[in-house]
Amino acid sequence: CMWNGEFFPFFLFGALTALFNLIVLILFWKSVIALDEMMTAVSKTRQGDLSYPLTPSKMPKLLRKFGEDIIGMQEGMRTAVDEAIKGEHMKTELITNVSHDLKTPLTSVVAYLSMLDSNPEMSVEERSKYTHISLEKAIRLGELLQEFFDITRFNLQDIDLEKVEIDLTMMLEQIADELYAVLQEKKLTC
């Protein structure tokens, strides 16, 4: 039999070589699959899909760190997108609040001046009173505009807000004063 003879070492060498090549091929194939998965993840991330799933634990050890870095990049981009959306919501809310805060004294000024304009027979004392109130509201409007421009100049970057106590009674009196002309014009009382 030839197996006992001189061909056995060649057969053993051939079998071991084939086994070695098969193991290398399997490891190479796993690496190729992992690289393909990572390339797909990077491509999806570039297209805006920040949730493409990667499982570095199933990748060859040589490529795990790269897979983990891609996941870290996706998480960082998700955080940046979330913060940008939050910032846009804050800007929208700020604009809404500022618009309301600017409209209130402006409405009062217009109402008082309209009342002065439409009532030429009004007494000097009343005219003086309403002119003074209009001036106060116009000054307040100017202050609010200045605050708005200051905020815009700082571009909403980490502005430290100071908490202060508010005299709610005084605030309600100011609101009533601001709306006095509008209420009086509509024959309402406060």
GROMACS .gro file of C-alpha atoms in nm:
model
  190
    1CYS     CA    1   0.000   0.000   0.000
    2MET     CA    2   0.129   0.338  -0.089
    3TRP     CA    3   0.001   0.506   0.225
    4ASN     CA    4   0.258   0.337   0.435
    5GLY     CA    5   0.529   0.435   0.202
    6GLU     CA    6   0.684   0.751   0.083
    7PHE     CA    7   0.361   0.935  -0.013
    8PHE     CA    8   0.226   0.962   0.341
    9PRO     CA    9   0.440   1.266   0.435
   10PHE     CA   10   0.329   1.443   0.118
   11PHE     CA   11  -0.035   1.359   0.187
   12LEU     CA   12  -0.004   1.479   0.548
   13PHE     CA   13   0.169   1.797   0.435
   14GLY     CA   14  -0.102   1.853   0.170
   15ALA     CA   15  -0.383   1.791   0.419
   16LEU     CA   16  -0.229   2.027   0.677
   17THR     CA   17  -0.173   2.290   0.409
   18ALA     CA   18  -0.534   2.260   0.292
   19LEU     CA   19  -0.657   2.284   0.653
   20PHE     CA   20  -0.437   2.588   0.716
   21ASN     CA   21  -0.563   2.752   0.395
   22LEU     CA   22  -0.924   2.677   0.494
   23ILE     CA   23  -0.873   2.839   0.838
   24VAL     CA   24  -0.706   3.144   0.680
   25LEU     CA   25  -0.988   3.165   0.425
   26ILE     CA   26  -1.252   3.152   0.700
   27LEU     CA   27  -1.074   3.423   0.903
   28PHE     CA   28  -1.021   3.631   0.590
   29TRP     CA   29  -1.388   3.589   0.495
   30LYS     CA   30  -1.501   3.700   0.844
   31SER     CA   31  -1.277   4.005   0.811
   32VAL     CA   32  -1.419   4.084   0.468
   33ILE     CA   33  -1.775   4.052   0.601
   34ALA     CA   34  -1.690   4.277   0.900
   35LEU     CA   35  -1.526   4.535   0.671
   36ASP     CA   36  -1.828   4.528   0.441
   37GLU     CA   37  -2.060   4.580   0.740
   38MET     CA   38  -1.846   4.872   0.864
   39MET     CA   39  -1.835   5.028   0.517
   40THR     CA   40  -2.214   5.001   0.497
   41ALA     CA   41  -2.245   5.162   0.842
   42VAL     CA   42  -2.018   5.451   0.739
   43SER     CA   43  -2.211   5.497   0.414
   44LYS     CA   44  -2.547   5.492   0.597
   45THR     CA   45  -2.411   5.739   0.855
   46ARG     CA   46  -2.296   5.971   0.576
   47GLN     CA   47  -2.652   5.953   0.435
   48GLY     CA   48  -2.799   6.049   0.774
   49ASP     CA   49  -2.898   5.707   0.907
   50LEU     CA   50  -2.734   5.721   1.249
   51SER     CA   51  -2.891   5.401   1.376
   52TYR     CA   52  -2.739   5.141   1.144
   53PRO     CA   53  -2.664   4.849   1.376
   54LEU     CA   54  -2.309   4.726   1.420
   55THR     CA   55  -2.203   4.446   1.652
   56PRO     CA   56  -1.828   4.476   1.713
   57SER     CA   57  -1.836   4.179   1.952
   58LYS     CA   58  -1.902   3.952   1.651
   59MET     CA   59  -1.614   4.100   1.452
   60PRO     CA   60  -1.259   3.969   1.443
   61LYS     CA   61  -1.051   4.118   1.725
   62LEU     CA   62  -0.840   4.311   1.477
   63LEU     CA   63  -1.148   4.506   1.356
   64ARG     CA   64  -1.348   4.544   1.681
   65LYS     CA   65  -1.192   4.878   1.778
   66PHE     CA   66  -1.276   5.019   1.436
   67GLY     CA   67  -1.638   4.899   1.472
   68GLU     CA   68  -1.660   5.052   1.820
   69ASP     CA   69  -1.523   5.381   1.681
   70ILE     CA   70  -1.796   5.384   1.414
   71ILE     CA   71  -2.060   5.329   1.682
   72GLY     CA   72  -1.905   5.612   1.886
   73MET     CA   73  -1.913   5.836   1.579
   74GLN     CA   74  -2.283   5.756   1.525
   75GLU     CA   75  -2.364   5.830   1.890
   76GLY     CA   76  -2.171   6.158   1.877
   77MET     CA   77  -2.352   6.264   1.562
   78ARG     CA   78  -2.689   6.166   1.715
   79THR     CA   79  -2.610   6.379   2.019
   80ALA     CA   80  -2.508   6.673   1.798
   81VAL     CA   81  -2.828   6.644   1.593
   82ASP     CA   82  -3.041   6.622   1.909
   83GLU     CA   83  -2.870   6.930   2.053
   84ALA     CA   84  -2.917   7.121   1.727
   85ILE     CA   85  -3.288   7.036   1.726
   86LYS     CA   86  -3.315   7.138   2.092
   87GLY     CA   87  -3.137   7.465   2.010
   88GLU     CA   88  -3.380   7.534   1.726
   89HIS     CA   89  -3.676   7.469   1.958
   90MET     CA   90  -3.525   7.708   2.214
   91LYS     CA   91  -3.478   7.975   1.947
   92THR     CA   92  -3.836   7.934   1.831
   93GLU     CA   93  -3.961   7.956   2.189
   94LEU     CA   94  -3.746   8.263   2.251
   95ILE     CA   95  -3.880   8.436   1.941
   96THR     CA   96  -4.236   8.354   2.044
   97ASN     CA   97  -4.180   8.488   2.395
   98VAL     CA   98  -3.999   8.800   2.276
   99SER     CA   99  -4.271   8.868   2.020
  100HIS     CA  100  -4.533   8.847   2.291
  101ASP     CA  101  -4.329   9.061   2.531
  102LEU     CA  102  -4.277   9.327   2.262
  103LYS     CA  103  -4.640   9.325   2.149
  104THR     CA  104  -4.784   9.393   2.495
  105PRO     CA  105  -4.628   9.739   2.554
  106LEU     CA  106  -4.666   9.826   2.186
  107THR     CA  107  -5.039   9.749   2.204
  108SER     CA  108  -5.067   9.970   2.511
  109VAL     CA  109  -4.881  10.259   2.345
  110VAL     CA  110  -5.100  10.236   2.035
  111ALA     CA  111  -5.416  10.215   2.245
  112TYR     CA  112  -5.326  10.516   2.462
  113LEU     CA  113  -5.217  10.725   2.164
  114SER     CA  114  -5.534  10.628   1.973
  115MET     CA  115  -5.740  10.729   2.274
  116LEU     CA  116  -5.558  11.064   2.292
  117ASP     CA  117  -5.603  11.115   1.918
  118SER     CA  118  -5.973  11.028   1.916
  119ASN     CA  119  -6.064  11.239   2.222
  120PRO     CA  120  -5.951  11.597   2.156
  121GLU     CA  121  -6.184  11.721   2.433
  122MET     CA  122  -5.992  11.522   2.699
  123SER     CA  123  -5.871  11.732   2.992
  124VAL     CA  124  -5.507  11.839   3.014
  125GLU     CA  125  -5.461  11.626   3.326
  126GLU     CA  126  -5.593  11.313   3.155
  127ARG     CA  127  -5.386  11.385   2.843
  128SER     CA  128  -5.079  11.428   3.059
  129LYS     CA  129  -5.153  11.103   3.245
  130TYR     CA  130  -5.202  10.899   2.926
  131THR     CA  131  -4.905  11.062   2.756
  132HIS     CA  132  -4.691  10.972   3.057
  133ILE     CA  133  -4.818  10.610   3.053
  134SER     CA  134  -4.750  10.590   2.678
  135LEU     CA  135  -4.398  10.720   2.733
  136GLU     CA  136  -4.336  10.461   3.006
  137LYS     CA  137  -4.461  10.182   2.779
  138ALA     CA  138  -4.246  10.312   2.491
  139ILE     CA  139  -3.942  10.318   2.721
  140ARG     CA  140  -4.021   9.962   2.834
  141LEU     CA  141  -4.052   9.858   2.470
  142GLY     CA  142  -3.709  10.008   2.403
  143GLU     CA  143  -3.563   9.816   2.699
  144LEU     CA  144  -3.715   9.492   2.573
  145LEU     CA  145  -3.572   9.553   2.226
  146GLN     CA  146  -3.230   9.618   2.378
  147GLU     CA  147  -3.253   9.293   2.576
  148PHE     CA  148  -3.351   9.111   2.258
  149PHE     CA  149  -3.053   9.254   2.070
  150ASP     CA  150  -2.821   9.165   2.359
  151ILE     CA  151  -2.945   8.807   2.353
  152THR     CA  152  -2.906   8.795   1.976
  153ARG     CA  153  -2.554   8.933   2.003
  154PHE     CA  154  -2.457   8.659   2.246
  155ASN     CA  155  -2.618   8.411   2.005
  156LEU     CA  156  -2.775   8.215   2.287
  157GLN     CA  157  -2.437   8.082   2.402
  158ASP     CA  158  -2.438   7.968   2.764
  159ILE     CA  159  -2.599   8.276   2.908
  160ASP     CA  160  -2.611   8.248   3.285
  161LEU     CA  161  -2.954   8.351   3.401
  162GLU     CA  162  -2.996   8.505   3.741
  163LYS     CA  163  -3.292   8.386   3.941
  164VAL     CA  164  -3.472   8.675   4.104
  165GLU     CA  165  -3.784   8.699   4.311
  166ILE     CA  166  -4.079   8.856   4.137
  167ASP     CA  167  -4.339   9.073   4.303
  168LEU     CA  168  -4.645   8.910   4.148
  169THR     CA  169  -4.879   9.183   4.274
  170MET     CA  170  -4.671   9.449   4.104
  171MET     CA  171  -4.651   9.246   3.785
  172LEU     CA  172  -5.031   9.206   3.776
  173GLU     CA  173  -5.073   9.580   3.838
  174GLN     CA  174  -4.840   9.651   3.545
  175ILE     CA  175  -5.040   9.420   3.322
  176ALA     CA  176  -5.362   9.590   3.431
  177ASP     CA  177  -5.204   9.931   3.357
  178GLU     CA  178  -5.086   9.813   3.017
  179LEU     CA  179  -5.432   9.687   2.929
  180TYR     CA  180  -5.619   9.982   3.087
  181ALA     CA  181  -5.663  10.173   2.761
  182VAL     CA  182  -5.770   9.862   2.572
  183LEU     CA  183  -6.020   9.772   2.846
  184GLN     CA  184  -6.153  10.128   2.866
  185GLU     CA  185  -6.188  10.142   2.489
  186LYS     CA  186  -6.403   9.829   2.503
  187LYS     CA  187  -6.585   9.962   2.812
  188LEU     CA  188  -6.448   9.685   3.036
  189THR     CA  189  -6.298   9.713   3.384
  190CYS     CA  190  -6.028   9.531   3.564
   0.00000   0.00000   0.00000
